N, CA, C and O atoms as a CHARMM CRD file, in Angstrom:
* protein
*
  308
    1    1 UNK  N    -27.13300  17.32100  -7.39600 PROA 1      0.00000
    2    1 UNK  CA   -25.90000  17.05600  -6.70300 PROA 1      0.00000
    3    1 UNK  C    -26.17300  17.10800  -5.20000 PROA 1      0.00000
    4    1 UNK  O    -27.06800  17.83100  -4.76200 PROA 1      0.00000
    5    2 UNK  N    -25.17000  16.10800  -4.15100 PROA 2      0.00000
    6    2 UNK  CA   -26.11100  15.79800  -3.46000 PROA 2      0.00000
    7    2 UNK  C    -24.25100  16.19500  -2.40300 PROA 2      0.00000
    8    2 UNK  O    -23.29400  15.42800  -2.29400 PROA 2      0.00000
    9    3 UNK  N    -24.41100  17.70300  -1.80200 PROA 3      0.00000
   10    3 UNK  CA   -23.52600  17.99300  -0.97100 PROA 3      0.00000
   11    3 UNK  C    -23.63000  18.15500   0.65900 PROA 3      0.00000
   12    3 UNK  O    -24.53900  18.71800   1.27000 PROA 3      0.00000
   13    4 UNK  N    -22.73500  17.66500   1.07900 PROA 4      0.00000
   14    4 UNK  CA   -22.42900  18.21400   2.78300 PROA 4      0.00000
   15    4 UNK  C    -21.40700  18.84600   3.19400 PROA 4      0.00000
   16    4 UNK  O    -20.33800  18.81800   2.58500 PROA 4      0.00000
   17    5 UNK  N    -21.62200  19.58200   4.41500 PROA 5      0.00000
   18    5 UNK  CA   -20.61400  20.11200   5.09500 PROA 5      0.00000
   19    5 UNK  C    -19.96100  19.89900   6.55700 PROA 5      0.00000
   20    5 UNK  O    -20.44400  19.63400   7.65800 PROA 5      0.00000
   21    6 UNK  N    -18.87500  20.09300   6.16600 PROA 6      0.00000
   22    6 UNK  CA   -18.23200  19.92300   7.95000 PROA 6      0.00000
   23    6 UNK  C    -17.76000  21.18900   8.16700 PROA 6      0.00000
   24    6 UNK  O    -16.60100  21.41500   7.81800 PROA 6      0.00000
   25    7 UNK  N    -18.19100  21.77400   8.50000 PROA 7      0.00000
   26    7 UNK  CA   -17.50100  23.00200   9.65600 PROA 7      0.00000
   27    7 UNK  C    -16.33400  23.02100  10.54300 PROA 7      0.00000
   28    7 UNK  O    -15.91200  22.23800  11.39400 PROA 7      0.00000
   29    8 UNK  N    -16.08600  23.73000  10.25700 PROA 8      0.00000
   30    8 UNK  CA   -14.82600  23.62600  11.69400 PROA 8      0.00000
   31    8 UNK  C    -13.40900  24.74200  11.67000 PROA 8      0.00000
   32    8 UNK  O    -12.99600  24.98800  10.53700 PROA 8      0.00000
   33    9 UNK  N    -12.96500  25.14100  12.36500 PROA 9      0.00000
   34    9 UNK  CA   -11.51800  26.21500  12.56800 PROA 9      0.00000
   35    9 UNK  C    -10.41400  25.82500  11.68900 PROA 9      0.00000
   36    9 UNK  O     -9.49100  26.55800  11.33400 PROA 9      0.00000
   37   10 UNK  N    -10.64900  24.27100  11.28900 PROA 10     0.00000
   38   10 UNK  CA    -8.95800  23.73300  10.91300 PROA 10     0.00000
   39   10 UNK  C     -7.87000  24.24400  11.35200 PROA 10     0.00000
   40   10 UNK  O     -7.46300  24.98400  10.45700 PROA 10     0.00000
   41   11 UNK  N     -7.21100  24.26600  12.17000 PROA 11     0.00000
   42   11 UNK  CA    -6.45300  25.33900  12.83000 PROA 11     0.00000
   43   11 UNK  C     -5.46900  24.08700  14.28800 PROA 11     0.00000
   44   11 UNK  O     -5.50400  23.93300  15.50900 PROA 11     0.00000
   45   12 UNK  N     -4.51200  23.33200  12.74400 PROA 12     0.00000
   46   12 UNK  CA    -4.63800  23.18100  11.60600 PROA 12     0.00000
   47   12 UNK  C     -5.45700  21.53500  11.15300 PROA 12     0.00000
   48   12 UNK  O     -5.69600  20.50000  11.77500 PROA 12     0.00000
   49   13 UNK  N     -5.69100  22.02900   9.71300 PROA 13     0.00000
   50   13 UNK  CA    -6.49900  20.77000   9.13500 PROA 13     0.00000
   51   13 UNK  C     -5.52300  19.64700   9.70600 PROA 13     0.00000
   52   13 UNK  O     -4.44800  19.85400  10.26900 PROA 13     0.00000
   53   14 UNK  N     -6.10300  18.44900   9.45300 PROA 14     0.00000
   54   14 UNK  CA    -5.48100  17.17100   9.78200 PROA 14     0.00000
   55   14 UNK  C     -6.02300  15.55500   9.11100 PROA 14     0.00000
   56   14 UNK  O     -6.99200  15.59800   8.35300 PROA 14     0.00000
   57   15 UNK  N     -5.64900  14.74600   9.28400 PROA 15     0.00000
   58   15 UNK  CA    -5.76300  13.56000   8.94200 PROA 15     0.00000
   59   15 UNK  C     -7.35100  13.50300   9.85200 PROA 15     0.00000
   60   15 UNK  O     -8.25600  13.50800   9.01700 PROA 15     0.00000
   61   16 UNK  N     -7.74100  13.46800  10.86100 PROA 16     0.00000
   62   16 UNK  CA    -9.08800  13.39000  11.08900 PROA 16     0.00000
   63   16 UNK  C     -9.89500  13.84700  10.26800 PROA 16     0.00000
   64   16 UNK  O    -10.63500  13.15100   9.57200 PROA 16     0.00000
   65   17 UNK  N     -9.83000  15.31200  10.25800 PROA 17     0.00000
   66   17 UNK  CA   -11.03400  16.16200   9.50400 PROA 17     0.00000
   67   17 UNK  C    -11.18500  15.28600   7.91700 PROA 17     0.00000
   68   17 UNK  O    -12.28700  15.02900   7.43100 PROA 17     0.00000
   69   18 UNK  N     -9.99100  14.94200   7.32100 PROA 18     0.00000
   70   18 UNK  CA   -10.15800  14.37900   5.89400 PROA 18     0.00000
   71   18 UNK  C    -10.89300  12.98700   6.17400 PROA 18     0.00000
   72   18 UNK  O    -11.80000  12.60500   5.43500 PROA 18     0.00000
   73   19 UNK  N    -10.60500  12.49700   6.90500 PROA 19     0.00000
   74   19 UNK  CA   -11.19200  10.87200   7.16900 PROA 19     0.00000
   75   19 UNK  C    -12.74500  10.75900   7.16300 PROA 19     0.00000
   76   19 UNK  O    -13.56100  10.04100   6.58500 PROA 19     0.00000
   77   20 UNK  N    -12.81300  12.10500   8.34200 PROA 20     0.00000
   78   20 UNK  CA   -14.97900  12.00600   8.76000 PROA 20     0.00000
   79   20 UNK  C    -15.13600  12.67000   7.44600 PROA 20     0.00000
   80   20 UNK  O    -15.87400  11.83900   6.91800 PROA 20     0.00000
   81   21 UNK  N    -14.94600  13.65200   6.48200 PROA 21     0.00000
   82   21 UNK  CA   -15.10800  14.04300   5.49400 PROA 21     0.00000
   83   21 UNK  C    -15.29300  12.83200   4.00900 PROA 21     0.00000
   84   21 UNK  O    -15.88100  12.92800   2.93200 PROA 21     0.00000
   85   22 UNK  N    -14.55100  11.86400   4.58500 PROA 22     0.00000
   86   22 UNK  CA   -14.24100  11.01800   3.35100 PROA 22     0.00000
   87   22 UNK  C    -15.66200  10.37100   3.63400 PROA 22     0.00000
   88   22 UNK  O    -16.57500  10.03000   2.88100 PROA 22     0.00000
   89   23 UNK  N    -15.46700  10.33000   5.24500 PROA 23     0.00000
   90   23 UNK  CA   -16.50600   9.13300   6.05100 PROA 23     0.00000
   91   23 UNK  C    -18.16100   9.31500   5.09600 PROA 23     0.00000
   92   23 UNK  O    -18.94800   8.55900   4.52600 PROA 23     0.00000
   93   24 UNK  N    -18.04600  10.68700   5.35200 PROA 24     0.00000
   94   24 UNK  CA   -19.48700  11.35100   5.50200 PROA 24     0.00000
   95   24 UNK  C    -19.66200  11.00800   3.60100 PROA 24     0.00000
   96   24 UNK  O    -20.76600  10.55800   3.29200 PROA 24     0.00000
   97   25 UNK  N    -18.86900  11.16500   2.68700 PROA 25     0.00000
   98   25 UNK  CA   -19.16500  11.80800   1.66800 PROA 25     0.00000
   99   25 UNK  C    -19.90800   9.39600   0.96900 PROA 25     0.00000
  100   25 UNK  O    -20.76600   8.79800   0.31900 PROA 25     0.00000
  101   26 UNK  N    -18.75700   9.19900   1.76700 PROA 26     0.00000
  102   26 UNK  CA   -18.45900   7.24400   1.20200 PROA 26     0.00000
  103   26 UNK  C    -20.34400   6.99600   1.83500 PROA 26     0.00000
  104   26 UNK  O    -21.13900   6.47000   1.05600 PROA 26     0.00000
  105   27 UNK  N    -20.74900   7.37400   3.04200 PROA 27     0.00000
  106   27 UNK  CA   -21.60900   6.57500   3.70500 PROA 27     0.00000
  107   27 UNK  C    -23.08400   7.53100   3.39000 PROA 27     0.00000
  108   27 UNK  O    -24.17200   7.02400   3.11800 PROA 27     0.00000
  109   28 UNK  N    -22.88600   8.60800   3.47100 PROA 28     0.00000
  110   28 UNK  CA   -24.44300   9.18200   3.20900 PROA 28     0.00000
  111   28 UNK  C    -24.38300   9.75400   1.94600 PROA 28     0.00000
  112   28 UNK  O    -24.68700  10.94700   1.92100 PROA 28     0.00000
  113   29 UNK  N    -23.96200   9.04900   0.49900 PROA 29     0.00000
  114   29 UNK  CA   -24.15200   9.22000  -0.64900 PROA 29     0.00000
  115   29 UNK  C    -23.90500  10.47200  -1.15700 PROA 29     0.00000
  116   29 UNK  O    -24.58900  10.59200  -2.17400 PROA 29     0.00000
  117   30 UNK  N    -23.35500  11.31900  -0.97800 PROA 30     0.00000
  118   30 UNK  CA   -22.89400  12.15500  -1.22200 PROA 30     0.00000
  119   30 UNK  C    -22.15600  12.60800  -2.56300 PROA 30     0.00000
  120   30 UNK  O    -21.38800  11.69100  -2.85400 PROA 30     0.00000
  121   31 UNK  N    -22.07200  13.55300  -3.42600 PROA 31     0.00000
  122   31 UNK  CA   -21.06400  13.81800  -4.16400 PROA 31     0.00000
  123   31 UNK  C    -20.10300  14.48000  -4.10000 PROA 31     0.00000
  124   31 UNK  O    -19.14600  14.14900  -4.79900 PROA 31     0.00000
  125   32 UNK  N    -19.98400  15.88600  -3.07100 PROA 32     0.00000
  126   32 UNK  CA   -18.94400  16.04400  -2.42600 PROA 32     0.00000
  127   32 UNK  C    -19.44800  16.67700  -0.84200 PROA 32     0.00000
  128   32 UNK  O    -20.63000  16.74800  -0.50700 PROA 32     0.00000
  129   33 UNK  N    -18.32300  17.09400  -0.00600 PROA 33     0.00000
  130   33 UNK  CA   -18.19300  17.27500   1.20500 PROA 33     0.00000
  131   33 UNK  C    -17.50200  18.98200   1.13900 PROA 33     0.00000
  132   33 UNK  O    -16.57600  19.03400   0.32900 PROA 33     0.00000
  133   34 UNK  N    -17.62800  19.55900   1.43800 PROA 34     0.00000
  134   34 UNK  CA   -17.02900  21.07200   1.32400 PROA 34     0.00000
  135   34 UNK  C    -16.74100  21.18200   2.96000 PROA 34     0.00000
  136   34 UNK  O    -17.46700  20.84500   3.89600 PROA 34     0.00000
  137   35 UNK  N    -15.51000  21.73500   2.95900 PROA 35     0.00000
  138   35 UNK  CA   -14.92500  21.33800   4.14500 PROA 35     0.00000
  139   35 UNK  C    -14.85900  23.37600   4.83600 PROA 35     0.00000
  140   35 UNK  O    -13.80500  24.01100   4.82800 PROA 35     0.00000
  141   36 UNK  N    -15.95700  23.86200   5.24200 PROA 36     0.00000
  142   36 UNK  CA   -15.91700  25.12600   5.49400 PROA 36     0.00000
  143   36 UNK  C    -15.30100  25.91800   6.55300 PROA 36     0.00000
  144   36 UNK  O    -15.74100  25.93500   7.70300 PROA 36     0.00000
  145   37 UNK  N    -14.39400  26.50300   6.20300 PROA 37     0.00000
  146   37 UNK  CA   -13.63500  27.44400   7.62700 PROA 37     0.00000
  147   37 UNK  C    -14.57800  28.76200   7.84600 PROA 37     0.00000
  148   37 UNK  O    -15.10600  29.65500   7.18200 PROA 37     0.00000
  149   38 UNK  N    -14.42000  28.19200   9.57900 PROA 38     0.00000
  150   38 UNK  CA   -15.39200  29.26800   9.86800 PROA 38     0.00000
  151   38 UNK  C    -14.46300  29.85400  10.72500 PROA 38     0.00000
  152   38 UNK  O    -13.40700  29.27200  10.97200 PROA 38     0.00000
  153   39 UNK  N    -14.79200  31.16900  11.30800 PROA 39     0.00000
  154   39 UNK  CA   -14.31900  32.32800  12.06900 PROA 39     0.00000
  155   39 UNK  C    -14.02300  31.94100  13.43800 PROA 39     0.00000
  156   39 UNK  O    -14.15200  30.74000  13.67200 PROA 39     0.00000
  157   40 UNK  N    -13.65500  32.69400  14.39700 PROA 40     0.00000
  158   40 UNK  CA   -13.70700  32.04600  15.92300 PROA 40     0.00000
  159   40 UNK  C    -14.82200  31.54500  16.54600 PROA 40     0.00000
  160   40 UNK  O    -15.95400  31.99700  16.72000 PROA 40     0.00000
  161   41 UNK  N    -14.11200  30.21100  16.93800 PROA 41     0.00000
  162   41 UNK  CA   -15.61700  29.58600  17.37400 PROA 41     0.00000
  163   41 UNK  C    -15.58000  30.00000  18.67000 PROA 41     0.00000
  164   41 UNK  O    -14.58500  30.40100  19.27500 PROA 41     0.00000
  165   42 UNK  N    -16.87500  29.87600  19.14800 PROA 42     0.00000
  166   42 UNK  CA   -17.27600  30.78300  20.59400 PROA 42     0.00000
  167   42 UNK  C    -17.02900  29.76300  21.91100 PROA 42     0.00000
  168   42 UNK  O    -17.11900  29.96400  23.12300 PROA 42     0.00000
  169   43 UNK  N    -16.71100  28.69000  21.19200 PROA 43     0.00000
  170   43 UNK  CA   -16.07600  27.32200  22.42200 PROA 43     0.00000
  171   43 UNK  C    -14.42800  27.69700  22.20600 PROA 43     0.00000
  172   43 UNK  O    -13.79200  26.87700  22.86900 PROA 43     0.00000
  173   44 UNK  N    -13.63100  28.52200  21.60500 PROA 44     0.00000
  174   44 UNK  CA   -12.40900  28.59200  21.92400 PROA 44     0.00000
  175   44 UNK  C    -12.14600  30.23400  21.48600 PROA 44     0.00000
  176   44 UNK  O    -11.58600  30.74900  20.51800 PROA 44     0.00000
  177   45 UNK  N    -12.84000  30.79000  22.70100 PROA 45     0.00000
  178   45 UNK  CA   -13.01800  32.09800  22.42600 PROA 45     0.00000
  179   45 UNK  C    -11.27700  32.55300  22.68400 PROA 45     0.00000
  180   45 UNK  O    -10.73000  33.33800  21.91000 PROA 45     0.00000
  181   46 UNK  N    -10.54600  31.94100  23.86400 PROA 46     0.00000
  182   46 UNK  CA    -9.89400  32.12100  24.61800 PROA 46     0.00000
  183   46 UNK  C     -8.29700  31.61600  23.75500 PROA 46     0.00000
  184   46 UNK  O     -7.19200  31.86400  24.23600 PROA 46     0.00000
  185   47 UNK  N     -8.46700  31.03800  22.70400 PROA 47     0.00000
  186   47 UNK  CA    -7.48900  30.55900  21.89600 PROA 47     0.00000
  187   47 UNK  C     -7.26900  31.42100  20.51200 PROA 47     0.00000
  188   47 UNK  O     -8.11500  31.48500  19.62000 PROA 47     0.00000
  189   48 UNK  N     -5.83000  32.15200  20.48200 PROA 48     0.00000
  190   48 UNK  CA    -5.79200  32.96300  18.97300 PROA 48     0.00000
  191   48 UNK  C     -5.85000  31.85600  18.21700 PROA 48     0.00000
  192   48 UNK  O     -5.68300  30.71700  18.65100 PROA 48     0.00000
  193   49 UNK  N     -6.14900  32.22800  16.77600 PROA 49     0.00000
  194   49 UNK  CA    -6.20900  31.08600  15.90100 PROA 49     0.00000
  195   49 UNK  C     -5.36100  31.74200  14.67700 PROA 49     0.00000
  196   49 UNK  O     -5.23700  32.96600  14.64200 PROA 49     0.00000
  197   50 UNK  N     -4.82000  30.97600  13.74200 PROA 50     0.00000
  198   50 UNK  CA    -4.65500  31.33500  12.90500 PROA 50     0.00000
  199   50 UNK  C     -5.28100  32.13400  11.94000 PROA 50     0.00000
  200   50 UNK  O     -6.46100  31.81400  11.79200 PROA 50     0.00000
  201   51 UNK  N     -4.83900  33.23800  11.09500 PROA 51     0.00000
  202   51 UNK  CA    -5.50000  33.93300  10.40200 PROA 51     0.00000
  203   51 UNK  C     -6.03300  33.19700   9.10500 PROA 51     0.00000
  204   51 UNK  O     -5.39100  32.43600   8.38100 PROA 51     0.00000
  205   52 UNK  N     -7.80000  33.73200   8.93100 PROA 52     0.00000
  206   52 UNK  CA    -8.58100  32.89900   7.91800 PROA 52     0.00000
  207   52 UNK  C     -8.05500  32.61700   7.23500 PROA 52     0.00000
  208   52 UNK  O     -7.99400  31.39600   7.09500 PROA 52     0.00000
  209   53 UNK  N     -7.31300  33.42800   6.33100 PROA 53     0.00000
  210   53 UNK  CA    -7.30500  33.08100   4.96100 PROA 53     0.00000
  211   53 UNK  C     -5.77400  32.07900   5.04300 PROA 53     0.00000
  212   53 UNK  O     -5.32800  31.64700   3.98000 PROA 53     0.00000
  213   54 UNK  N     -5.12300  31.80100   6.22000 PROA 54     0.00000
  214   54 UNK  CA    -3.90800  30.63700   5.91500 PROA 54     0.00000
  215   54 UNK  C     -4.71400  29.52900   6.54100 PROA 54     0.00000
  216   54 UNK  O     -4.50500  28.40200   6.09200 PROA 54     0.00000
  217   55 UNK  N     -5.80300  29.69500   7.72300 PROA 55     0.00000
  218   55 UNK  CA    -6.46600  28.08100   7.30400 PROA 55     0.00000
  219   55 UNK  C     -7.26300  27.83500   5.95900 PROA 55     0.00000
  220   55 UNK  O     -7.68000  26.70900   5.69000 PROA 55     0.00000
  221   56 UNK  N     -7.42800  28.71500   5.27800 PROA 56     0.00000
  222   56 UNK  CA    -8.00500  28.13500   4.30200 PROA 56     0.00000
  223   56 UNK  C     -7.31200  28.06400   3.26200 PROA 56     0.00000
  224   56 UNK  O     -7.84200  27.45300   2.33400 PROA 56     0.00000
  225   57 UNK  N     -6.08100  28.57000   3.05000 PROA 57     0.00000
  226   57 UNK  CA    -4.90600  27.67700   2.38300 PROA 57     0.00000
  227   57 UNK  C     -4.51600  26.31500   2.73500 PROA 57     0.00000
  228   57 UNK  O     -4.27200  25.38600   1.96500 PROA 57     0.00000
  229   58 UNK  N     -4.49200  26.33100   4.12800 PROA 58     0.00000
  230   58 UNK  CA    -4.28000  24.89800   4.45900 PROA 58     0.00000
  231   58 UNK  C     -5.26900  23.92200   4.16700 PROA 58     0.00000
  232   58 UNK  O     -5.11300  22.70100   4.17600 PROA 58     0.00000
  233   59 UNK  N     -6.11700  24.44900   3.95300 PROA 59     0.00000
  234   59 UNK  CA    -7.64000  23.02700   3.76200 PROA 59     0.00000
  235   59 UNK  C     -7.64900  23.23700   2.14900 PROA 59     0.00000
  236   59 UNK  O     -8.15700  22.28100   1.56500 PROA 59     0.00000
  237   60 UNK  N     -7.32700  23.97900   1.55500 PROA 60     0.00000
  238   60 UNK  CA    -7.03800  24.01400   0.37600 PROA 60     0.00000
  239   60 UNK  C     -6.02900  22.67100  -0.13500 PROA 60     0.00000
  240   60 UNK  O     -6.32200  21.77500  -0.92600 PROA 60     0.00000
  241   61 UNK  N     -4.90900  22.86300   0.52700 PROA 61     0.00000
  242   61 UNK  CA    -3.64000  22.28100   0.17500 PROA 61     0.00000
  243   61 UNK  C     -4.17900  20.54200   0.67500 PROA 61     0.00000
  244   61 UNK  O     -4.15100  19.53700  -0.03600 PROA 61     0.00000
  245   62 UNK  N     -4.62500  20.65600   2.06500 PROA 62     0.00000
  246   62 UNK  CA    -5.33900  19.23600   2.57500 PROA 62     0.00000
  247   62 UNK  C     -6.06700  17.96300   1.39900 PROA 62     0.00000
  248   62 UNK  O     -5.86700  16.78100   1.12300 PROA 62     0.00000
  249   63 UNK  N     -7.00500  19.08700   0.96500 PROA 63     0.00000
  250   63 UNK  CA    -8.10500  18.49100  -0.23900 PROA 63     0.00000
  251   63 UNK  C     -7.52300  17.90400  -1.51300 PROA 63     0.00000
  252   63 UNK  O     -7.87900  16.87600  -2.08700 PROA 63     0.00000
  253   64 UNK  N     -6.87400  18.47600  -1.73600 PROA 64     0.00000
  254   64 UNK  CA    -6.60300  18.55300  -3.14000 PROA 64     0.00000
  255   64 UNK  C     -6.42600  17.35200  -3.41700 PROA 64     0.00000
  256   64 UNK  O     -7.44000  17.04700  -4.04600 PROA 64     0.00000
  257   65 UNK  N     -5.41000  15.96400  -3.30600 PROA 65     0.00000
  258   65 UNK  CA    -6.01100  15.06600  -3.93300 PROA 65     0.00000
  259   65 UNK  C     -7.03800  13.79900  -3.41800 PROA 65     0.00000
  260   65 UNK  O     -6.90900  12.57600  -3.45600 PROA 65     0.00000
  261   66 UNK  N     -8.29300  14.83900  -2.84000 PROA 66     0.00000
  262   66 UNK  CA    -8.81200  13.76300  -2.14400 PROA 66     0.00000
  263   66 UNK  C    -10.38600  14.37300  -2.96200 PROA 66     0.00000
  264   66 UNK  O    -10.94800  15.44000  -2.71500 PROA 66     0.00000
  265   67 UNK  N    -10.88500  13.16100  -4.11500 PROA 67     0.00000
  266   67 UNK  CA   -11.56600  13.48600  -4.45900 PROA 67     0.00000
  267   67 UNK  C    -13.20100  13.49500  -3.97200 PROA 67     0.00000
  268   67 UNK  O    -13.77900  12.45800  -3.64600 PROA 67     0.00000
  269   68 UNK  N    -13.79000  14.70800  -3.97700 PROA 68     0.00000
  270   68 UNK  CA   -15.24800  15.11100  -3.56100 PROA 68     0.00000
  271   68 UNK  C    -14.85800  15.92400  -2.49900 PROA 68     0.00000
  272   68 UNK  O    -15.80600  16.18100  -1.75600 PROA 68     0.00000
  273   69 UNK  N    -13.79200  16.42000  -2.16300 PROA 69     0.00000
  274   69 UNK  CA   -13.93400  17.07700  -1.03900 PROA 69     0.00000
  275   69 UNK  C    -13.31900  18.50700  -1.46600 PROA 69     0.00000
  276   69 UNK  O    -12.36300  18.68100  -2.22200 PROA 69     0.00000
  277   70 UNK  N    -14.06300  19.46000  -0.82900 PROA 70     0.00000
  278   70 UNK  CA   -13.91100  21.01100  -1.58900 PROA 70     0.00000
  279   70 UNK  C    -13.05300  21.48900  -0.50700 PROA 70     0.00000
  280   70 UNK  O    -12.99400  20.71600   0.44900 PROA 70     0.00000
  281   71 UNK  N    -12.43400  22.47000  -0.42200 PROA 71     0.00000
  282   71 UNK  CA   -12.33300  23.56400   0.61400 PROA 71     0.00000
  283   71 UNK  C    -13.23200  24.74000   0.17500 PROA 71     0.00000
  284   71 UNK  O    -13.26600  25.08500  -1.00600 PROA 71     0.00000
  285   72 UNK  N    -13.91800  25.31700   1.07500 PROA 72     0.00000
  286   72 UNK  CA   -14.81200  26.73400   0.89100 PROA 72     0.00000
  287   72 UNK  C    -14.07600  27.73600   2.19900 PROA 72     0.00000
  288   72 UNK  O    -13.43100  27.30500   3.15500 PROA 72     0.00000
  289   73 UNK  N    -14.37600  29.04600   1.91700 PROA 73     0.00000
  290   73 UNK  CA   -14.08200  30.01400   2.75200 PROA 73     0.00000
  291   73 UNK  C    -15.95000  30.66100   2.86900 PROA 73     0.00000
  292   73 UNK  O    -16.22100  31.65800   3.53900 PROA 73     0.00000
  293   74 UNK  N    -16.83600  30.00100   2.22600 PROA 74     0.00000
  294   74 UNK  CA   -17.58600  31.35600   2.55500 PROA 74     0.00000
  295   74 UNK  C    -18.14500  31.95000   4.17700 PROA 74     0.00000
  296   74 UNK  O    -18.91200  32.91200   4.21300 PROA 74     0.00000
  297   75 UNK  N    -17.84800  31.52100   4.99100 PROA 75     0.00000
  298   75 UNK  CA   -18.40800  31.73100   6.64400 PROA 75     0.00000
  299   75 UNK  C    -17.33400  32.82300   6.56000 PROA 75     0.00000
  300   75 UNK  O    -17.40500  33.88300   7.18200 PROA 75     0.00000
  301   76 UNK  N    -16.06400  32.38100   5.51600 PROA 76     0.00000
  302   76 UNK  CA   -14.95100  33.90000   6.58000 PROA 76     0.00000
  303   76 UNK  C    -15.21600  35.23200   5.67600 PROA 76     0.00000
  304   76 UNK  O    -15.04200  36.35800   6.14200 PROA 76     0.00000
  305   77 UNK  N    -15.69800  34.97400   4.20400 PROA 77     0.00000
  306   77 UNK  CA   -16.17300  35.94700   3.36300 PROA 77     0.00000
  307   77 UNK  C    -17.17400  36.99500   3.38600 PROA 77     0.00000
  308   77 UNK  O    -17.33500  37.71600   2.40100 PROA 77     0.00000
C-alpha cells in the first residue's frame, strides 16, 4: 500500500487541504493520503489554535466522504 501525508494545524480544515490531498493521492499513485494534525507549528507560535483533539474532529468530519483520505492524530498522541 502505497501512502502519503500532508501535515498541517487544520485550524480549520478546508476545501484546499481536501483538494492538494485529493491532488496528491489522483497524481502520485497513491492509495490513500492521511491527513495528520500536528501540534503548534513554530511558524504560528504567536496564534492560539484550536484544541487537538476538535481539529481532529474536524478533519475527521472533512474526510469522510472523500475516498483514500484518512484523518490521523498521531503527531498530537
Amino acid at each position: 500500500m502505497r501512502i502519503g501525508c500532508l501535515f498541517g494545524t487544520f485550524d480549520p480544515p478546508h476545501n484546499g487541504h481536501l483538494a492538494i490531498a485529493d491532488h496528491m493521492r489522483a497524481t502520485q499513485g497513491l492509495d490513500e493520503v492521511w491527513l495528520v494534525v500536528t501540534p503548534q507549528n513554530p511558524f504560528k507560535k504567536d496564534r492560539l489554535l484550536t484544541a487537538d483533539h476538535h481539529r481532529l474532529a474536524m478533519v475527521r468530519l472533512a474526510v469522510q466522504h472523500h475516498a483514500g483520505l484518512v484523518a490521523t492524530g498521531f503527531e498530537i498522541d
